[in-house]
Tab-separated table of C-alpha atoms and ligand atoms in Angstrom:
chain	number	residue	atom	x	y	z
A	1	UNK	CA	0.000	0.000	0.000
A	2	UNK	CA	1.232	3.490	-0.785
A	3	UNK	CA	1.554	6.155	1.880
A	4	UNK	CA	1.774	9.890	1.537
A	5	UNK	CA	2.939	12.942	3.397
A	6	UNK	CA	0.718	16.016	3.332
A	7	UNK	CA	1.638	19.144	5.307
A	8	UNK	CA	3.327	17.280	8.152
A	9	UNK	CA	1.230	14.112	8.397
A	10	UNK	CA	1.846	10.646	6.956
A	11	UNK	CA	-1.255	8.543	6.150
A	12	UNK	CA	-2.244	5.967	3.539
A	13	UNK	CA	-2.103	7.830	0.214
A	14	UNK	CA	-5.766	7.200	-0.631
A	15	UNK	CA	-6.860	8.985	2.564
A	16	UNK	CA	-5.256	12.280	1.598
A	17	UNK	CA	-7.640	15.030	0.549
A	18	UNK	CA	-6.705	18.497	-0.620
A	19	UNK	CA	-9.083	21.345	0.218
A	20	UNK	CA	-11.121	23.275	-2.329
A	21	UNK	CA	-9.324	26.611	-1.878
A	22	UNK	CA	-5.988	25.164	-3.034
A	23	UNK	CA	-4.352	27.377	-5.674
A	24	UNK	CA	-3.253	24.341	-7.668
A	25	UNK	CA	-6.911	23.430	-8.091
A	26	UNK	CA	-8.350	26.932	-8.471
A	27	UNK	CA	-5.616	28.588	-10.524
A	28	UNK	CA	-3.293	25.888	-11.803
A	29	UNK	CA	-0.521	27.262	-9.595
A	30	UNK	CA	1.664	24.297	-8.833
A	31	UNK	CA	4.779	22.330	-9.635
A	32	UNK	CA	5.969	18.810	-9.099
A	33	UNK	CA	8.854	16.423	-9.322
A	34	UNK	CA	9.042	12.708	-9.924
A	35	UNK	CA	11.755	10.133	-9.545
A	36	UNK	CA	12.285	6.405	-9.087
A	37	UNK	CA	14.139	4.363	-6.548
A	38	UNK	CA	16.653	1.658	-7.493
A	39	UNK	CA	17.596	-0.895	-4.831
A	40	UNK	CA	15.228	1.030	-2.556
A	41	UNK	CA	17.257	4.227	-2.830
A	42	UNK	CA	16.177	7.479	-4.525
A	43	UNK	CA	18.048	7.689	-7.833
A	44	UNK	CA	20.111	10.896	-8.295
A	45	UNK	CA	18.533	12.389	-5.162
A	46	UNK	CA	20.849	15.433	-5.052
A	47	UNK	CA	19.988	16.420	-8.608
A	48	UNK	CA	16.220	15.928	-8.221
A	49	UNK	CA	16.210	17.912	-4.988
A	50	UNK	CA	18.153	20.711	-6.629
A	51	UNK	CA	15.641	20.852	-9.493
A	52	UNK	CA	12.645	20.781	-7.136
A	53	UNK	CA	14.175	23.633	-5.154
A	54	UNK	CA	14.838	25.569	-8.349
A	55	UNK	CA	11.241	25.088	-9.599
A	56	UNK	CA	9.906	26.274	-6.205
A	57	UNK	CA	12.139	29.338	-6.239
A	58	UNK	CA	11.097	30.338	-9.748
A	59	UNK	CA	7.440	29.975	-8.723
A	60	UNK	CA	8.072	32.102	-5.597
A	61	UNK	CA	6.997	29.259	-3.306
A	62	UNK	CA	8.990	28.782	-0.085
A	63	UNK	CA	9.723	25.103	0.620
A	64	UNK	CA	8.147	23.978	3.885
A	65	UNK	CA	10.848	21.298	4.420
A	66	UNK	CA	14.627	21.256	4.079
A	67	UNK	CA	16.601	18.671	2.121
A	68	UNK	CA	17.438	16.362	5.033
A	69	UNK	CA	13.897	16.428	6.466
A	70	UNK	CA	12.466	15.698	3.037
A	71	UNK	CA	14.879	12.805	2.532
A	72	UNK	CA	13.764	11.324	5.864
A	73	UNK	CA	10.110	11.582	4.783
A	74	UNK	CA	10.896	9.948	1.430
A	75	UNK	CA	12.737	7.049	3.092
A	76	UNK	CA	9.852	6.587	5.540
A	77	UNK	CA	7.319	6.438	2.677
A	78	UNK	CA	9.461	3.977	0.716
A	79	UNK	CA	9.732	1.806	3.803
A	80	UNK	CA	5.965	1.965	4.487
A	81	UNK	CA	5.151	0.930	0.904
A	82	UNK	CA	6.749	-2.458	1.529
A	83	UNK	CA	7.845	-2.500	-2.118
A	84	UNK	CA	11.426	-3.001	-3.313
A	85	UNK	CA	11.174	0.005	-5.617
A	86	UNK	CA	8.656	2.794	-6.117
A	87	UNK	CA	8.106	6.067	-7.907
A	88	UNK	CA	8.080	9.152	-5.685
A	89	UNK	CA	5.966	12.189	-6.556
A	90	UNK	CA	6.356	15.632	-4.991
A	91	UNK	CA	3.619	18.199	-5.562
A	92	UNK	CA	3.933	21.767	-4.306
A	93	UNK	CA	1.043	24.159	-4.856
A	94	UNK	CA	0.307	27.762	-3.911
A	95	UNK	CA	-1.608	26.389	-0.914
A	96	UNK	CA	-4.952	27.446	0.522
A	97	UNK	CA	-6.000	30.933	-0.507
A	98	UNK	CA	-8.908	32.448	1.458
A	99	UNK	CA	-9.224	35.155	-1.231
A	100	UNK	CA	-8.681	32.561	-3.992
A	101	UNK	CA	-5.588	34.339	-5.339
A	102	UNK	CA	-2.864	35.031	-2.744
A	103	UNK	CA	-0.112	32.656	-1.676
A	104	UNK	CA	-0.083	32.305	2.107
A	105	UNK	CA	1.547	28.932	2.765
A	106	UNK	CA	2.279	26.325	0.062
A	107	UNK	CA	0.845	22.822	0.269
A	108	UNK	CA	3.392	20.027	-0.012
A	109	UNK	CA	2.361	16.516	-0.959
A	110	UNK	CA	4.784	13.588	-1.223
A	111	UNK	CA	3.469	10.185	-2.264
A	112	UNK	CA	4.866	6.906	-3.504
A	113	UNK	CA	3.338	5.207	-6.541
A	114	UNK	CA	3.791	2.005	-8.515
A	115	UNK	CA	6.387	2.243	-11.275
A	116	UNK	CA	4.891	1.902	-14.752
A	117	UNK	CA	7.857	0.835	-16.869
A	118	UNK	CA	7.938	1.209	-20.650
A	119	UNK	CA	7.217	-2.119	-22.333
A	120	UNK	CA	10.020	-4.258	-23.692
A	121	UNK	CA	8.335	-3.988	-27.081
A	122	UNK	CA	8.601	-0.186	-27.140
A	123	UNK	CA	12.359	-0.408	-26.562
A	124	UNK	CA	12.633	-3.030	-29.293
A	125	UNK	CA	10.514	-1.168	-31.851
A	126	UNK	CA	10.990	2.465	-30.880
A	127	UNK	CA	8.194	5.021	-30.753
A	128	UNK	CA	6.547	7.474	-33.125
A	129	UNK	CA	5.960	11.112	-32.210
A	130	UNK	CA	4.171	13.946	-34.006
A	131	UNK	CA	5.384	17.515	-34.260
A	132	UNK	CA	3.525	20.222	-32.418
A	133	UNK	CA	4.180	23.934	-32.656
A	134	UNK	CA	4.328	24.833	-28.999
A	135	UNK	CA	6.727	26.047	-26.360
A	136	UNK	CA	6.178	25.470	-22.652
A	137	UNK	CA	5.727	28.561	-20.511
A	138	UNK	CA	8.484	28.792	-17.850
A	139	UNK	CA	9.978	25.667	-19.386
A	140	UNK	CA	12.622	25.233	-16.654
A	141	UNK	CA	9.872	24.706	-14.057
A	142	UNK	CA	8.352	21.238	-13.727
A	143	UNK	CA	4.877	22.723	-13.768
A	144	UNK	CA	1.731	20.681	-13.130
A	145	UNK	CA	0.275	22.213	-16.312
A	146	UNK	CA	0.204	19.485	-18.987
A	147	UNK	CA	-2.829	20.982	-20.713
A	148	UNK	CA	-1.272	20.766	-24.160
A	149	UNK	CA	-0.595	17.028	-24.299
A	150	UNK	CA	-3.907	16.133	-22.676
A	151	UNK	CA	-5.703	18.313	-25.217
A	152	UNK	CA	-3.755	16.649	-28.034
A	153	UNK	CA	-4.380	13.076	-26.832
A	154	UNK	CA	-6.856	12.330	-29.631
A	155	UNK	CA	-4.556	13.742	-32.317
A	156	UNK	CA	-1.646	11.651	-31.017
A	157	UNK	CA	-3.786	8.525	-31.035
A	158	UNK	CA	-5.208	9.245	-34.503
A	159	UNK	CA	-1.641	9.474	-35.853
A	160	UNK	CA	-0.712	6.149	-34.247
A	161	UNK	CA	1.899	8.060	-32.255
A	162	UNK	CA	2.916	8.007	-28.591
A	163	UNK	CA	3.740	11.619	-27.880
A	164	UNK	CA	4.333	15.170	-29.138
A	165	UNK	CA	7.655	16.668	-30.126
A	166	UNK	CA	7.461	20.405	-29.450
A	167	UNK	CA	9.018	22.849	-31.891
A	168	UNK	CA	8.691	26.573	-32.425
A	169	UNK	CA	9.872	28.362	-35.532
A	170	UNK	CA	11.779	25.246	-36.593
A	171	UNK	CA	13.648	24.895	-33.300
A	172	UNK	CA	13.029	21.692	-31.380
A	173	UNK	CA	12.713	21.732	-27.585
A	174	UNK	CA	11.431	18.490	-26.070
A	175	UNK	CA	8.589	15.973	-25.887
A	176	UNK	CA	5.600	16.621	-23.618
A	177	UNK	CA	7.308	15.092	-20.579
A	178	UNK	CA	10.712	13.905	-21.709
A	179	UNK	CA	13.836	15.297	-23.368
A	180	UNK	CA	15.099	14.860	-26.916
A	181	UNK	CA	18.420	13.732	-28.417
A	182	UNK	CA	19.745	12.997	-31.885
A	183	UNK	CA	22.887	11.126	-32.859
A	184	UNK	CA	24.990	11.990	-35.901
A	185	UNK	CA	28.128	9.928	-36.208
A	186	UNK	CA	29.975	10.399	-32.923
A	187	UNK	CA	27.971	13.489	-31.991
A	188	UNK	CA	25.247	13.338	-29.356
A	189	UNK	CA	23.116	16.462	-29.719
A	190	UNK	CA	20.376	17.776	-27.408
A	191	UNK	CA	18.450	21.077	-27.268
A	192	UNK	CA	19.508	23.545	-24.589
A	193	UNK	CA	16.601	26.014	-24.637
A	194	UNK	CA	12.902	26.002	-23.735
A	195	UNK	CA	13.306	22.681	-21.951
A	196	UNK	CA	12.872	21.152	-18.551
A	197	UNK	CA	16.346	20.095	-17.522
A	198	UNK	CA	15.746	16.380	-17.169
A	199	UNK	CA	17.782	14.414	-14.678
A	200	UNK	CA	17.856	11.477	-17.076
A	201	UNK	CA	19.134	13.854	-19.781
A	202	UNK	CA	21.871	15.001	-17.416
A	203	UNK	CA	22.731	11.414	-16.473
A	204	UNK	CA	22.885	10.306	-20.118
A	205	UNK	CA	25.084	13.261	-21.100
A	206	UNK	CA	27.455	12.308	-18.302
A	207	UNK	CA	27.466	8.614	-19.275
A	208	UNK	CA	28.104	9.550	-22.913
A	209	UNK	CA	31.093	11.812	-22.227
A	210	UNK	CA	33.807	9.282	-23.027
A	211	UNK	CA	32.290	7.846	-26.188
A	212	UNK	CA	30.542	10.809	-27.800
A	213	UNK	CA	31.084	14.413	-28.575
A	214	UNK	CA	28.214	15.839	-26.520
A	215	UNK	CA	26.610	19.028	-27.875
A	216	UNK	CA	24.018	21.032	-25.927
A	217	UNK	CA	22.677	23.646	-28.351
A	218	UNK	CA	19.631	24.720	-30.378
A	219	UNK	CA	18.484	21.852	-32.622
A	220	UNK	CA	16.632	22.615	-35.845
A	221	UNK	CA	13.954	20.522	-37.529
A	222	UNK	CA	16.106	20.474	-40.669
A	223	UNK	CA	18.736	18.507	-38.736
A	224	UNK	CA	16.403	15.544	-38.373
A	225	UNK	CA	16.805	14.563	-42.028
A	226	UNK	CA	20.324	13.218	-41.646
A	227	UNK	CA	20.153	12.070	-38.031
A	228	UNK	CA	21.355	8.477	-37.566
A	229	UNK	CA	19.268	7.975	-34.459
A	230	UNK	CA	16.892	9.838	-32.169
A	231	UNK	CA	15.732	9.062	-28.653
A	232	UNK	CA	13.955	10.528	-25.679
A	233	UNK	CA	14.872	10.433	-21.993
A	234	UNK	CA	12.890	10.595	-18.764
A	235	UNK	CA	12.885	8.936	-15.360
A	236	UNK	CA	10.328	6.386	-16.549
A	237	UNK	CA	11.390	6.026	-20.197
A	238	UNK	CA	15.143	5.960	-19.476
A	239	UNK	CA	16.568	5.947	-23.046
A	240	UNK	CA	13.729	5.255	-25.477
A	241	UNK	CA	14.381	5.226	-29.256
A	242	UNK	CA	12.261	7.406	-31.550
A	243	UNK	CA	11.978	5.918	-35.032
A	244	UNK	CA	9.429	8.203	-36.627
A	245	UNK	CA	8.735	11.939	-36.328
A	246	UNK	CA	5.568	12.850	-38.203
A	247	UNK	CA	6.132	11.570	-41.751
A	248	UNK	CA	9.883	11.364	-41.343
A	249	UNK	CA	11.558	8.040	-40.653
A	250	UNK	CA	14.731	8.286	-38.557
A	251	UNK	CA	17.683	6.242	-39.811
A	252	UNK	CA	16.548	2.748	-40.720
A	253	UNK	CA	13.196	3.132	-38.985
A	254	UNK	CA	14.289	0.914	-36.134
A	255	UNK	CA	16.230	1.531	-32.916
A	256	UNK	CA	19.934	2.051	-33.522
A	257	UNK	CA	22.990	0.651	-31.696
A	258	UNK	CA	24.041	3.880	-29.994
A	259	UNK	CA	20.751	4.507	-28.183
A	260	UNK	CA	20.857	0.859	-27.150
A	261	UNK	CA	24.384	1.286	-25.819
A	262	UNK	CA	23.343	4.352	-23.793
A	263	UNK	CA	20.352	2.484	-22.373
A	264	UNK	CA	22.698	-0.304	-21.262
A	265	UNK	CA	25.011	2.197	-19.603
A	266	UNK	CA	22.018	3.753	-17.849
A	267	UNK	CA	20.752	0.352	-16.667
A	268	UNK	CA	24.229	-0.490	-15.325
A	269	UNK	CA	24.319	2.710	-13.318
A	270	UNK	CA	20.800	2.172	-11.955
A	271	UNK	CA	21.440	-1.491	-11.140
A	272	UNK	CA	24.413	-0.543	-8.955
A	273	UNK	CA	22.753	2.519	-7.393
B	301	PLP	C1	9.859	15.475	-16.202
B	301	PLP	C2	10.077	16.064	-17.543
B	301	PLP	C3	11.192	15.727	-18.335
B	301	PLP	C4	12.165	14.618	-17.971
B	301	PLP	O1	12.821	14.803	-16.768
B	301	PLP	P1	13.490	13.587	-15.973
B	301	PLP	O2	14.099	14.257	-14.799
B	301	PLP	O3	14.505	12.951	-16.851
B	301	PLP	O4	12.409	12.625	-15.616
B	301	PLP	C5	11.365	16.417	-19.523
B	301	PLP	N1	10.499	17.353	-19.940
B	301	PLP	C6	9.398	17.688	-19.225
B	301	PLP	C7	8.473	18.717	-19.745
B	301	PLP	C8	9.162	17.052	-17.998
B	301	PLP	O5	8.076	17.370	-17.286
């Protein structure tokens, strides 16, 4: 059973209720973070904490707990779940607003969830995405606003695709909830602007350092035509090959060896975490 922490109290997750004057509910004012555990330990904890703190700061929301206190809560929740590994979700909203607009004290929710891994088949076959002209507002904040992809769910399904690849004026940023990479020869290239700085992205760039020339820079749509491989990264997806972008087939239309190599490196790191 999953447990959760809400404003100082730990209870079974399904007993937590958030009040109706919460600014996340009323005004969409909220942010979150999400990570997995490996061997029962939070993966890349320092980096996720840093990002959560950064999102909170940019949204002008003071964090009710410090890093060590939060870690203790996380470990307690993992322990209570009784599961070997879980996903951990943090949600921080503007809190209860008596006047329905002002931030008084943020609400902090921390819950564990089941991990929903990507299927073996998706790694073997790769995924298809469709292009969408869109750029996320305050892209460096892990905002709870995923309006765009939810709105586009039917269009994604109709195209037989799995996700959106956001671009604006021909410059690619990221997928709806994961980052984007292309491989050209020995170059590993990933957009540097209008993105959420993914921890998996950061991990993969670090793992790739010895074998690739890593480039963090604007990536144009026109560069997709001669890309050998493309893939996306996130905590859940790890390193997931992209074989089709709209009408364009990437490389041979099947996952390539370099994305596979990076996934193996990632799995090695996680396995020994
Ligand atoms: C969470 C997220 C990512 C991926 O971040 P990870 O830390 O690797 O899970 C990328 N883009 C967006 C918009 C996200 O919300």
